[in-house]
Structures are given as structure tokens and as C-alpha cells.
Short mmCIF file of C-alpha atoms and ligand atoms in Angstrom, two decimals:
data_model
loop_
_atom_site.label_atom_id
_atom_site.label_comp_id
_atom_site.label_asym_id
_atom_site.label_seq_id
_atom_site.Cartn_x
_atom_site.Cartn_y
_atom_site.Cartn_z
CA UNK S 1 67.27 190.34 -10.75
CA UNK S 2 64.05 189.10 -10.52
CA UNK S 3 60.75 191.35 -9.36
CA UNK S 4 57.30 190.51 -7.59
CA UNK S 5 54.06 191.36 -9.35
CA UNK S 6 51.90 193.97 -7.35
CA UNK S 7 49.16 192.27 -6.17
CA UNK S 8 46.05 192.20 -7.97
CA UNK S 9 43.27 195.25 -7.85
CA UNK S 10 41.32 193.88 -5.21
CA UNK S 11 43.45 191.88 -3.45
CA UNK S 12 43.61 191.95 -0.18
CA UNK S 13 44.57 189.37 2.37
CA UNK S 14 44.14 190.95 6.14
CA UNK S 15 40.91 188.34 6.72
CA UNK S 16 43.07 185.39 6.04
CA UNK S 17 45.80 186.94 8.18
CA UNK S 18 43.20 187.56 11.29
CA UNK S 19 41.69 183.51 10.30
CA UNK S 20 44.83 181.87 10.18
CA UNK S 21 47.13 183.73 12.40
CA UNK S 22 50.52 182.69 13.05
CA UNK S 23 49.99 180.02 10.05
CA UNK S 24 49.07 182.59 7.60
CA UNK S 25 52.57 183.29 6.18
CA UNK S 26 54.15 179.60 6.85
CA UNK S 27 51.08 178.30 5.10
CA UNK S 28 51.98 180.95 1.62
CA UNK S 29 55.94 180.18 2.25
CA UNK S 30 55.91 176.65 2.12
CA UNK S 31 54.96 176.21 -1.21
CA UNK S 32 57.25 178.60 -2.78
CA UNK S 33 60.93 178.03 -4.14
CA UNK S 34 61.95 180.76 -1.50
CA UNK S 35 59.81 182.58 1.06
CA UNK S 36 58.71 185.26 -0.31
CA UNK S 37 55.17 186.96 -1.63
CA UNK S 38 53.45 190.11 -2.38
CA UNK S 39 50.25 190.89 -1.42
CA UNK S 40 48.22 193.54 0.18
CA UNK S 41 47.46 194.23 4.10
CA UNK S 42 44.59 196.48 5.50
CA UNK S 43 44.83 197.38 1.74
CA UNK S 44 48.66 198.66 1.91
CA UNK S 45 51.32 196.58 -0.15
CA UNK S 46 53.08 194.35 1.54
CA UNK S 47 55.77 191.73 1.16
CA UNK S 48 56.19 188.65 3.41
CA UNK S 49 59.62 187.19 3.81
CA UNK S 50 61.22 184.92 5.95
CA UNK S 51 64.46 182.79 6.71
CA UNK S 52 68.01 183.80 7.13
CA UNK S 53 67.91 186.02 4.09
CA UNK S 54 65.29 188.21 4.95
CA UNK S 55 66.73 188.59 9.07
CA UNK S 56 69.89 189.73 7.04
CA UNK S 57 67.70 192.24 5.41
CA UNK S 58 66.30 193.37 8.33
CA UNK S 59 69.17 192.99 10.52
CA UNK S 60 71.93 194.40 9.34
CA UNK S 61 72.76 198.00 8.59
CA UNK S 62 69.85 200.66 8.35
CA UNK S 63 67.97 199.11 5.22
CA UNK S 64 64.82 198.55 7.44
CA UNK S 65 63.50 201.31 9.58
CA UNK S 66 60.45 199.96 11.81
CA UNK S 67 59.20 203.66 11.90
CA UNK S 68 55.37 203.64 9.65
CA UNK S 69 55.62 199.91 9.61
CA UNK S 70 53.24 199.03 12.78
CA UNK S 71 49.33 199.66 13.18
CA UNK S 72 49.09 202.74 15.88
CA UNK S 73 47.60 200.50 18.34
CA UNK S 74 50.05 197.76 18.63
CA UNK S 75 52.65 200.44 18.19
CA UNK S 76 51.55 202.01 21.06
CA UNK S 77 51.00 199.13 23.48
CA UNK S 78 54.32 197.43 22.73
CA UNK S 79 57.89 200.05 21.47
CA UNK S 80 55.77 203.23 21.30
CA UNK S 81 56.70 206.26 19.71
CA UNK S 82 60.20 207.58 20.51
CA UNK S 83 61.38 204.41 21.38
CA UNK S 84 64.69 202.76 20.79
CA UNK S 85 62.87 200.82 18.42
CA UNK S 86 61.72 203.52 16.75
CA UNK S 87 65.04 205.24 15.76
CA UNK S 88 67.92 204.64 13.45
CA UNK S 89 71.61 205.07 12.32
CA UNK S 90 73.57 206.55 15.35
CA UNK S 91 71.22 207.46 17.89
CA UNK S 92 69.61 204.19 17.71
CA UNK S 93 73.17 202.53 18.83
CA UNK S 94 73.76 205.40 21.27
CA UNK S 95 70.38 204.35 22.96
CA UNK S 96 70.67 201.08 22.53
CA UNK S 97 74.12 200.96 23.52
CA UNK S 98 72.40 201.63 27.52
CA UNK S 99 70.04 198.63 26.72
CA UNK S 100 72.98 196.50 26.03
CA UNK S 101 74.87 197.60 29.51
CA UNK S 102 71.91 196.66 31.03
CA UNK S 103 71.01 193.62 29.76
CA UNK S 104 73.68 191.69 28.00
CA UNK S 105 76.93 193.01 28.84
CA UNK S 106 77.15 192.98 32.98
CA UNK S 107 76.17 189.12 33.94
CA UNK S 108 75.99 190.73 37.69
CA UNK S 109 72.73 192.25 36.85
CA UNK S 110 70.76 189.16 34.73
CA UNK S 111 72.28 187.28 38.78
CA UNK S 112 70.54 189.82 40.35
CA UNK S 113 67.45 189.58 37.92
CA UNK S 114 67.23 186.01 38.24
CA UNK S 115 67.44 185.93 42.41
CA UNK S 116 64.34 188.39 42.47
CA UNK S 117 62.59 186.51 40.36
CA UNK S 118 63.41 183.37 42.86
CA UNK S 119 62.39 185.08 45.94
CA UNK S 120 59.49 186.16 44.62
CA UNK S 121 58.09 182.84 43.07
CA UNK S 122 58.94 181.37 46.07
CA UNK S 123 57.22 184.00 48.36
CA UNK S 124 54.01 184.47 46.48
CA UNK S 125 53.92 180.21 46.30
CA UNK S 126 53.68 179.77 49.93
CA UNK S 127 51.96 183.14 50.93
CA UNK S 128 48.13 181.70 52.87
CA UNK S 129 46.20 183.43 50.60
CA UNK S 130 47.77 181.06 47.60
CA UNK S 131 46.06 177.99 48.16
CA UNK S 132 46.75 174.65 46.82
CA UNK S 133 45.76 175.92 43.16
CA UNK S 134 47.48 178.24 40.77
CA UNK S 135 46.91 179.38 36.81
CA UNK S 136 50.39 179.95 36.26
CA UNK S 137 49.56 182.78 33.25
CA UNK S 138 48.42 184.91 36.55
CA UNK S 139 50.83 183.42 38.72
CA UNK S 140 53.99 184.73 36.14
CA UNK S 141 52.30 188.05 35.37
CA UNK S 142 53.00 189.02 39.61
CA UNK S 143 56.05 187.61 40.30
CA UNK S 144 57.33 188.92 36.95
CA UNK S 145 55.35 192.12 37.65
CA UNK S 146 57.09 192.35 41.07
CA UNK S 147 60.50 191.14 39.73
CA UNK S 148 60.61 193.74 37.18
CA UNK S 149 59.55 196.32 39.14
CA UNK S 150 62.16 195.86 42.01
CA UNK S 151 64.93 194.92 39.63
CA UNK S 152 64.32 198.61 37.98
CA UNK S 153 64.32 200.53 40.97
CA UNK S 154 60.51 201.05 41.29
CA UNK S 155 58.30 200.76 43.89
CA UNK S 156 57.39 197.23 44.33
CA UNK S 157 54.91 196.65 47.21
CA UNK S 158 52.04 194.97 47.11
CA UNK S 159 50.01 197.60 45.96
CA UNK S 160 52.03 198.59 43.32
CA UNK S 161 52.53 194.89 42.06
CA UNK S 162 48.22 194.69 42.47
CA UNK S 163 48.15 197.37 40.04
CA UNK S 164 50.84 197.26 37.14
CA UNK S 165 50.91 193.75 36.75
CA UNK S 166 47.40 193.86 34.99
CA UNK S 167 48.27 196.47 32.92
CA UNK S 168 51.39 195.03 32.03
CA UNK S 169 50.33 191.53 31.48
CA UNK S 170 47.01 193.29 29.17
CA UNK S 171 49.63 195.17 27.02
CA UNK S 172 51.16 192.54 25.71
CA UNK S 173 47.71 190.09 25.29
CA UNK S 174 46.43 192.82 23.53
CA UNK S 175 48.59 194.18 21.18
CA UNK S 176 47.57 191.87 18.17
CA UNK S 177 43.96 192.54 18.81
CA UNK S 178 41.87 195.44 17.81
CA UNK S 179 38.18 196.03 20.12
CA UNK S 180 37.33 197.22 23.21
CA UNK S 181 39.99 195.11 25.02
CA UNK S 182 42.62 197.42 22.89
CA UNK S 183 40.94 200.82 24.07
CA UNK S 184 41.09 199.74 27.87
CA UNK S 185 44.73 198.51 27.72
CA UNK S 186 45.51 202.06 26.15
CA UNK S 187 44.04 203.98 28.44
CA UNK S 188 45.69 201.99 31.31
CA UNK S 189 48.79 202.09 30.04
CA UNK S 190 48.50 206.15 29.85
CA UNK S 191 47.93 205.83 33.17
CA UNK S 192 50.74 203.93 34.53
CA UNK S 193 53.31 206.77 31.86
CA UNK S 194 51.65 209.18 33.78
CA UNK S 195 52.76 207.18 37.47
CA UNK S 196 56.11 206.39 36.10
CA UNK S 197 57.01 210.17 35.17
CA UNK S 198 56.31 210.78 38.31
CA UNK S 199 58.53 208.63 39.94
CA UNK S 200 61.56 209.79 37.12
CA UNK S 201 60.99 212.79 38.09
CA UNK S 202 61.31 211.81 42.00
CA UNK S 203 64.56 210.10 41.37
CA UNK S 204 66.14 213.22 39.24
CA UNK S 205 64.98 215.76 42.08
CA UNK S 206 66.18 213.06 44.63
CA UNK S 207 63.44 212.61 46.00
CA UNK S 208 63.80 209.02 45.65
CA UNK S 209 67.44 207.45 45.44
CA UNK S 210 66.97 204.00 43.81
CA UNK S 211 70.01 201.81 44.04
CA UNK S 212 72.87 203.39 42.21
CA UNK S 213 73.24 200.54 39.15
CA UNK S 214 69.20 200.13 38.77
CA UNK S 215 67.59 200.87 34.97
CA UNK S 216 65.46 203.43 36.37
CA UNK S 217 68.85 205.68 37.35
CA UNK S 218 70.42 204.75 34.24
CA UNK S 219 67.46 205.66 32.00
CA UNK S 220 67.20 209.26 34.12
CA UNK S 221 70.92 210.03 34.06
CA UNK S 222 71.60 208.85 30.05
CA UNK S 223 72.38 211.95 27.84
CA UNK S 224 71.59 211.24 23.86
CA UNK S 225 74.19 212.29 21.06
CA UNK S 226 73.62 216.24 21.74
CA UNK S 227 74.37 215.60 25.30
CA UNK S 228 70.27 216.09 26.44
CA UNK S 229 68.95 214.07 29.23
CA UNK S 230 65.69 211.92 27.56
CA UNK S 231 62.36 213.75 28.70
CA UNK S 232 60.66 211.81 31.19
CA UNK S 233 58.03 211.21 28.64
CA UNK S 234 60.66 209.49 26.64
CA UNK S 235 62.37 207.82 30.13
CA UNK S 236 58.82 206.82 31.14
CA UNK S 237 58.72 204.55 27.32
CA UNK S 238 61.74 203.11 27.97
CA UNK S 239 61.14 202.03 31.82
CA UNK S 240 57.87 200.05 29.94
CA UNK S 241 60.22 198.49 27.70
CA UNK S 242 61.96 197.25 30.14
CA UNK S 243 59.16 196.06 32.60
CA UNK S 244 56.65 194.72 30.14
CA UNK S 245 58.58 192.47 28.00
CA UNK S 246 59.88 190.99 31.58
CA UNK S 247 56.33 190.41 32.34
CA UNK S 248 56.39 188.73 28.73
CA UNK S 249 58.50 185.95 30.13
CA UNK S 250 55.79 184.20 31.63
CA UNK S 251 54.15 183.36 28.58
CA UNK S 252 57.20 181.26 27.51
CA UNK S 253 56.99 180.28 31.18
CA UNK S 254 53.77 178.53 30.57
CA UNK S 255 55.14 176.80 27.35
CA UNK S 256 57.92 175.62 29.40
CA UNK S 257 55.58 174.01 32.19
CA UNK S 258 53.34 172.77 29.25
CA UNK S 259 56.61 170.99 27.52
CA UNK S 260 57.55 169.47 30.94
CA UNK S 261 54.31 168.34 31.33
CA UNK S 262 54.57 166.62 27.67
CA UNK S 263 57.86 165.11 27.92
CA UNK S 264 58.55 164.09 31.90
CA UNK S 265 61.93 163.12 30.57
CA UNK S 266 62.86 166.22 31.36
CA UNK S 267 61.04 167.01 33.97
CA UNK S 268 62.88 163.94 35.56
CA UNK S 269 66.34 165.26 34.12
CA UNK S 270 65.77 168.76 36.21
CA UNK S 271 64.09 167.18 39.15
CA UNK S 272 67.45 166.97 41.13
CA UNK S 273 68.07 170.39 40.95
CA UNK S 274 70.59 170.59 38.14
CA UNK S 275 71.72 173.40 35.83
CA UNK S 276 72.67 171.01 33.10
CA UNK S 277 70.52 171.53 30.48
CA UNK S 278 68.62 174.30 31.45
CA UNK S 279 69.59 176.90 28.96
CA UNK S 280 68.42 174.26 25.79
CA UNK S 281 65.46 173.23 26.94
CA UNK S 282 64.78 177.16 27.24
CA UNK S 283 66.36 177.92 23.99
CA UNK S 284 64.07 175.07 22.65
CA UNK S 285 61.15 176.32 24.28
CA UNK S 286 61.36 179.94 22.50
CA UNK S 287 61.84 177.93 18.99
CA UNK S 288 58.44 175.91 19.55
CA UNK S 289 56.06 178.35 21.38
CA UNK S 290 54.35 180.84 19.44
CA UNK S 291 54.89 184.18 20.58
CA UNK S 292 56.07 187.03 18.00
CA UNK S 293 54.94 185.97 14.83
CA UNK S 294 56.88 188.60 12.56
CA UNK S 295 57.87 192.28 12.62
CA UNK S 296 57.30 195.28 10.06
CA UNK S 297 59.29 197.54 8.62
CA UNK S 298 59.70 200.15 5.71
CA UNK S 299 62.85 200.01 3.01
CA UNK S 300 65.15 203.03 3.36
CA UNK S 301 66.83 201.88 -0.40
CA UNK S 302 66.03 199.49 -2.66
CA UNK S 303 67.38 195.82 -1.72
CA UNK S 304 68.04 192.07 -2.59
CA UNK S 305 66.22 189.36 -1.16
CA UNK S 306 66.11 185.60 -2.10
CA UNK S 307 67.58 187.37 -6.24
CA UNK S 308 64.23 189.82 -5.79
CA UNK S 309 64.48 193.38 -6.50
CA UNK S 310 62.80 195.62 -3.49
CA UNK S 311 61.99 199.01 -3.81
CA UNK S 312 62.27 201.67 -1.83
CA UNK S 313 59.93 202.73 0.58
CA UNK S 314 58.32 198.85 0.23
CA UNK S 315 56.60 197.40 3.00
CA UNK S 316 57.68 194.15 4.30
CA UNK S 317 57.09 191.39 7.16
CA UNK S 318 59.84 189.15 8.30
CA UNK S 319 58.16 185.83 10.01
CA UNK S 320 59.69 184.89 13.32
CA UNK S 321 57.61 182.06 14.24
CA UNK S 322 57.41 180.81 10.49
CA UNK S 323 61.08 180.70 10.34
CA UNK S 324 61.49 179.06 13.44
CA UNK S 325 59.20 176.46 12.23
CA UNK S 326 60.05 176.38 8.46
CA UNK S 327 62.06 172.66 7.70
CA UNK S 328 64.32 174.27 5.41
CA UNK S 329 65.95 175.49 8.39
CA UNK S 330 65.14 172.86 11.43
CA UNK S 331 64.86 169.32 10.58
CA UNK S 332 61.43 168.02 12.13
CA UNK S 333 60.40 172.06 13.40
CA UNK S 334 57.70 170.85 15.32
CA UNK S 335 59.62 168.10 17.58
CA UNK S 336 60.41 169.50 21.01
CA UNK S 337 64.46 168.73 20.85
CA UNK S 338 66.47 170.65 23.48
CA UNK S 339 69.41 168.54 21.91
CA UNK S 340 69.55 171.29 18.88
CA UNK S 341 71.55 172.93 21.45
CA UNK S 342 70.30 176.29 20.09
CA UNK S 343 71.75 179.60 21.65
CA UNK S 344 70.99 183.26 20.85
CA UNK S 345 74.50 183.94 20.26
CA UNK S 346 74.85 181.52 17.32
CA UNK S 347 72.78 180.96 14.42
CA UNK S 348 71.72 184.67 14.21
CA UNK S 349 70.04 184.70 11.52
CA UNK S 350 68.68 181.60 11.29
CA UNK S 351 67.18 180.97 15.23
CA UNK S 352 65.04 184.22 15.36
CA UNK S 353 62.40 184.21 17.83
CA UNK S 354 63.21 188.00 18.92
CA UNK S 355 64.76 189.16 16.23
CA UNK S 356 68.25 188.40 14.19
CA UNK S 357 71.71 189.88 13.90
CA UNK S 358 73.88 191.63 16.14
CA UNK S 359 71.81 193.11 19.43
CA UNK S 360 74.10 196.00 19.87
CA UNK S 361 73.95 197.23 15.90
CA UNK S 362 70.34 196.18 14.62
CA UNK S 363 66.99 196.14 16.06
CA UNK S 364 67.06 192.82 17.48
CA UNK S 365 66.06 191.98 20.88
CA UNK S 366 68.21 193.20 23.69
CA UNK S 367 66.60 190.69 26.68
CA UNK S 368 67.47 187.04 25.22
CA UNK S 369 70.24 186.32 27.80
CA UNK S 370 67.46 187.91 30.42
CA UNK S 371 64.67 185.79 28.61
CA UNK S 372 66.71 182.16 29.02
CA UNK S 373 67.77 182.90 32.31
CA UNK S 374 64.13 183.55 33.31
CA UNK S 375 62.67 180.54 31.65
CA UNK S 376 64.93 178.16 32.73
CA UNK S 377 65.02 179.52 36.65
CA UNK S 378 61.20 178.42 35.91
CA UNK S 379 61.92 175.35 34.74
CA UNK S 380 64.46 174.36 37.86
CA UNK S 381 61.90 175.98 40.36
CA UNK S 382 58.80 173.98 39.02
CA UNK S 383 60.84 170.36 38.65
CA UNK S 384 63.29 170.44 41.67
CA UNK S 385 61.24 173.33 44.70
CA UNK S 386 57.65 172.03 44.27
CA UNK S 387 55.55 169.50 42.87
CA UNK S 388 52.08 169.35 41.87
CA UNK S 389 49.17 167.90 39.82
CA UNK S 390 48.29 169.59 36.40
CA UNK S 391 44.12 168.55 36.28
CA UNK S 392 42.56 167.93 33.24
CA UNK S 393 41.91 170.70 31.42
CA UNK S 394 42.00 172.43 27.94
CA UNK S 395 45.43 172.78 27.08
CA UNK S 396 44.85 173.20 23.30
CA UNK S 397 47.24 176.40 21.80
CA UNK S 398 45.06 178.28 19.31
CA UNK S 399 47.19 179.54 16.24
CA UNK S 400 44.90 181.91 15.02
CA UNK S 401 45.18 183.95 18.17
CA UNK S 402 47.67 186.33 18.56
CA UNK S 403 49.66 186.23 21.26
CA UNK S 404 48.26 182.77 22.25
CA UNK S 405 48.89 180.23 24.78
CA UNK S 406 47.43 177.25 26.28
CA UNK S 407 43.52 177.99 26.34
CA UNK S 408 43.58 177.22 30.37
CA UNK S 409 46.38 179.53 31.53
CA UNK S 410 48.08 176.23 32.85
CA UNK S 411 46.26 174.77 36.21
CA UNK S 412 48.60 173.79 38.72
CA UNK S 413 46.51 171.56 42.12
CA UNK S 414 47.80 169.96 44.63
CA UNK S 415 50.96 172.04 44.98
CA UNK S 416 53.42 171.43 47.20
CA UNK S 417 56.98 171.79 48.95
CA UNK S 418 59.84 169.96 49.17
C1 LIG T 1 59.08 187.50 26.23
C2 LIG T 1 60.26 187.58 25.74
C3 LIG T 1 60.56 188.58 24.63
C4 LIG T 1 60.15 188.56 23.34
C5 LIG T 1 59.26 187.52 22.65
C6 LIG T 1 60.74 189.72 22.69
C7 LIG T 1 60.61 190.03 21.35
C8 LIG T 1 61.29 191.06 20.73
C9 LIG T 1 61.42 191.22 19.30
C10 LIG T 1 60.83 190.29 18.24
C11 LIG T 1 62.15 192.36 19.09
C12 LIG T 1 62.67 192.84 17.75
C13 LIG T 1 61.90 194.00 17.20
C14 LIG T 1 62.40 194.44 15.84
O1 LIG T 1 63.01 193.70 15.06
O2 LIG T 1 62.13 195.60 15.53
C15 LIG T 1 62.44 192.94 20.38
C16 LIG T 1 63.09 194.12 20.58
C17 LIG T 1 63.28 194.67 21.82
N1 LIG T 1 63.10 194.03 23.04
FE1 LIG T 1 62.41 192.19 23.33
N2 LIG T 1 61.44 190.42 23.64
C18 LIG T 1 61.38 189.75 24.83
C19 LIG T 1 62.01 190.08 26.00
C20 LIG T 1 62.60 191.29 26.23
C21 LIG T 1 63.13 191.71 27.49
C22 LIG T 1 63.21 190.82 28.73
C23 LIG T 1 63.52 193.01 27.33
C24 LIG T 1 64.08 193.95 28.35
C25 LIG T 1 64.06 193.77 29.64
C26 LIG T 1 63.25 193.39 25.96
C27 LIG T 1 63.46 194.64 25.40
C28 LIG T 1 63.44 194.91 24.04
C29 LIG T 1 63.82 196.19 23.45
C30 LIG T 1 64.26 197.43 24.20
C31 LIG T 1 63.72 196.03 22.05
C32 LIG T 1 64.00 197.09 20.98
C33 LIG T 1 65.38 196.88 20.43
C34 LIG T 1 65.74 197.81 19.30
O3 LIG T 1 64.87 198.35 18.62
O4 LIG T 1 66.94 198.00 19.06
N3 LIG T 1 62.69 192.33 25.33
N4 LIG T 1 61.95 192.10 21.36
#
């Protein structure tokens, strides 16, 4: 087997990681016989994989742990500590196993999901204060915020909605950042814990009696393998994994309206109001948009990857985006082509936007089936219940910000009704 040299004394490559952003591992990958490299991060060694090897690494079994392998800010603003995310072996597929009831394995409930979300969009559209003008980053971050919220069994009135879906939306744009942007979207999102532990502990006092099948009930009534109810501390992490990643949609949302915008082809195809379709052009969308550009996590025993001996305890990166983009493993990665009729139940190690593997065994992603439905609801409602202008504007997608998105938030004008 082969083995990587350690990188050299000084080396250190966390500049050209902030510079180049989501290219900074595609850019080291493409040149090499496999993807794979060794180098140093905020001065820690580090190796950078990607492809269908690596998500089989870090997807299968309990060879990767993800606890240590995330700076504390973006830790805290995304999984947190105690997390699913955070834990392994059996209780990770205890917890996760609730995740998986509520998410992938009921249909009912991503229904249910996706007629809030309608509602909403179409409520907040036509409400007089709207106007004939609309960024659709903001737009998505309320009706997602309000979607989310009701679809959990929280309170989701307007006030609540004003407040948590700026938080919300600000944990996510901020969690690849580091400044003063990071510090405020902390001490926010200690603030909303603090609201939502409140509310758990409403609904276990009954207080409050959400309806019966909501996440919120689920979350309070789950008991882990020694039969102990979650602290609220603990339900109160969970509930945020739940409602920010929803509010997370929108940001493929905007993708979506930016690729309809590019290729009216399919904007024509949706405009009568049919299904057919929508689930590719979504899958397609979460292939070409930038949004996750790779995950961490720590060896628990030495491993294989692409014939190179890994030690234990080594650091390493799998790249989402780069292997979503790599040509090794999509012909022409950076042609919009709904036709690759990609899913997230095939492929699963090769299509890896959130994560690879098996959902209910490994770490990745529990809200795909949530995630398409979402997008593609937004794709039907903005082709087939309105119409509009999109203005000139700067529509350029910076890769060397992290998340990113079209520098204008996507201006809808002129919007209107059928
Ligand atoms: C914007 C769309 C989304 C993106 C880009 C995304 C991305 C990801 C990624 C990359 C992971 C894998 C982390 C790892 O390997 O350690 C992950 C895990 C997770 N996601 Fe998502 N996600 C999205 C939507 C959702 C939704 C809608 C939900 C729930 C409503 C959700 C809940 C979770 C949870 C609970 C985990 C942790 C799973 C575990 O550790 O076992 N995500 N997500």
C-alpha cells in the first residue's frame, strides 16, 4: 500500500482555501491520478479526498467520526454539539433512526411538508404589503421559515416567522465565515435555544399540545438507548436541525429560478403545470449549485483509500461539490442536464451533494426526499402560478464564497397571477 508524505514544515494551505473556495480542492484533484493530497489546514494535517472511494470511506461503517473534525464556530451554527451528527455506532442509528421516521420513511409527512410550503408561498406572494418586486433569497428564507416552523409544531405567526427566519437564514450564510457576522449569528442563535426550550418544555408539561405526529412531539417524547428522554438542551439542537436546513432549501431555490431563467426550455416544459420532470431538474439543480463544499472528519482505525494507507486519528475532507463536478464521474459536470436522471436513492456514492451511503446507517443527509420535493414545488409554483420579469442585475455566483449564491439574491418585477 502506498502512503502520503506529511506535508512540508511550513506548509500550510488555509489562505488558498479562504482565496479559492469551493475550487480549492477540485483545482489540487484534477491533476492527480486519484483525488487525493496531504497538506496542512489552520496548521493541522489534513487530507483531501474525493469521489466514490472516499464517500465509501466516510460512509459506511464507523471509520469516520465527525466529532474534532469541524472549527467550533461552524460546528456550532450548523450540527452543534450533541447532535445526531455528532455521535456514533448505536446511538447514532437509534437517533437517527427518529430522523428517518420523520423524513424519509412516512411520504404523508414530506405531503404535508410540501402543502405548507404551497400555502405559504402563495400567501406571502399576494399579501399588499408584497408589492410587484421580490429578492427571492428573502422571499425563501419566510416562507421556509414559516413552513418549517408550522410543519414542526411551533408557533408560526407572524411574529414568530419576523424573528427566526433571520436567525435561521444567518446560520447557515455564516457558518463558513469567521468575523463579526459569526459572533452575531451565535449569539442569536443562543437566543432562539433558549425560546425553543421553552416551548419543549411547554409541550412535555402540556402546556402546549402540538399535533400528535409533529417533530417537535416526537423529539420530546424519544427515549435514547438507556431509555432517557433527550434534555431539552439536546431536543432544542435537534428542533434547529430540523428547521434550519429547511430554511436551507431556498438557496437551491434560487439556483433553481436562476437555471430556469438560463434555459426557458424548461421553464416552458413546467409552465403547464406538470409534475413530469420535476424531481430531475431538482436532482440536477443540487449537482450544479454550490452549496456544501465538503465535510470533516477524524479516522477511528487506520484505512484504504484510492491503494493509500490512512492512519489513525488522520484528519480528512471529503469534497461534495468537487465530486459532483469532477468529469471522472459526470461527463460535461458543468452542463445543466436534468436528463442524467439523477436520484438520491441511486448512485450513492457517486451523486453526493449531502452526503453518501445509506441515510439510516451513516452520517449522510436525512432531508434529500424533503430537499427535492421542496425545490421542485418551487420550480412548478414559479413556471405554472405566477409570472414575472427577472431585471438586469448581477447574477454572477462567486466560488470563493462560502455558502454563495447569485450576488443579487435573484430580483423578481413585475410579478404576477394567473
Ligand atoms: C439545503 C439542503 C440541505 C443540504 C445542502 C444538506 C447537507 C447535509 C450534509 C452534507 C450532511 C452530511 C453531514 C456529514 O456527512 O456528516 C447533512 C446531514 C444532516 N442533515 Fe442535511 N442538508 C440539507 C437539508 C436537510 C433537511 C431538509 C434536513 C431536515 C429537515 C436535514 C437534516 C440533516 C441532519 C439531521 C443531518 C445529520 C445526519 C447524521 O449525522 O446522521 N438536512 N446534511
Amino acid at each position: 500500500m502506498k502512503t502520503l508524505d506529511p506535508p512540508a514544515r511550513f506548509e500550510d494551505s488555509t489562505w488558498a482555501l479562504m482565496k479559492e473556495g469551493y475550487l480549492f480542492m477540485p483545482r489540487r484533484h484534477a491533476g492527480l491520478e486519484a483525488p487525493i493530497f496531504r497538506t496542512r489546514l489552520m496548521l493541522r494535517d489534513v487530507v483531501c479526498l474525493a469521489g466514490p472511494e472516499a464517500s465509501e470511506l466516510f460512509y459506511s461503517g464507523d471509520t469516520v467520526t465527525r466529532r474534532g473534525a469541524m472549527p467550533k464556530t461552524s460546528l456550532r451554527l450548523l450540527q452543534d454539539k450533541h447532535s445526531v451528527q455528532q455521535l456514533d455506532g448505536p446511538a447514532h442509528r437509534r437517533r437517527k433512526a427518529m430522523f428517518m421516521r420523520l423524513l424519509v420513511q412516512d411520504p404523508t409527512r414530506i405531503a404535508d411538508l410540501v402543502s405548507r410550503f404551497r400555502e405559504a408561498w402563495l400567501r406571502h406572494l399576494s399579501a399588499p404589503e408584497q408589492g410587484d418586486e421580490v429578492v427571492l433569497e428573502t422571499f425563501c428564507e419566510t416562507v421556509l421559515a414559516e413552513t418549517a416552523l408550522s410543519w414542526a409544531g411551533l408557533p408560526a405567526n407572524a411574529d414568530a416567522v419576523g424573528r427566526d427566519a433571520p436567525v435561521l437564514g444567518a446560520m447557515v450564510r455564516n457558518a463558513g465565515r469567521f468575523g463579526p457576522g459569526t459572533a452575531v449569528a451565535l449569539a442569536r442563535r443562543a437566543n432562539m435555544e433558549r425560546r425553543l426550550r421553552g416551548q419543549i418544555r411547554a409541550v412535555r408539561s402540556g402546556a402546549r399540545k402540538p399535533p400528535e405526529k409533529s417533530p417537535v412531539v416526537a423529539l420530546c417524547r424519544y427515549r435514547d438507548e438507556e431509555d432517557k428522554p433527550l434534555p431539552a438542551s439536546v431536543v432544542a439542537v435537534e428542533l434547529l436541525n430540523i428547521l434550519r436546513p429547511i430554511v436551507a432549501i431556498g438557496r437551491y431555490i434560487v439556483f433553481a429560478a436562476l437555471m430556469l431563467h438560463q434555459k426557458p426550455a424548461w421553464r416552458a416544459r413546467f409552465a403547464d403545470g406538470s409534475r413530469e420532470g420535476l424531481d430531475r431538474f431538482a436532482e440536477e439543480v443540487r449537482r450544479v449549485a454550490p452549496f456544501f463544499p465538503f465535510i470533516g472528519g477524524i479516522l477511528t482505525r487506520e484505512a484504504e483509500c484510492y491503494g493509500y494507507r490512512l492512519k489513525k486519528g488522520q484528519w480528512v475532507l471529503i469534497d461534495l461539490y468537487g465530486t459532483c463536478h469532477d468529469e471522472r464521474w459526470f461527463a460535461e459536470p458543468s452542463m445543466f442536464r436534468p436528463e442524467r436522471d439523477l436520484s438520491w436513492q441511486k448512485d450513492v456514492h457517486r451523486f453526493i451533494p449531502q452526503g453518501g451511503g445509506n441515510a439510516a446507517s451513516a452520517h449522510r443527509c436525512p432531508g434529500e426526499q424533503a430537499t427535492v420535493a421542496l425545490i421542485g414545488e418551487a420550480a412548478r409554483l414559479m413556471t405554472h402560478e405566477m409570472s414575472f420579469d427577472v431585471p438586469e442585475q448581477n447574477l454572477d455566483v462567486p466560488l470563493d464564497r462560502v455558502p454563495t449564491g447569485p450576488e443579487s439574491g435573484f430580483v423578481l418585477k413585475n410579478i404576477r397571477r394567473p
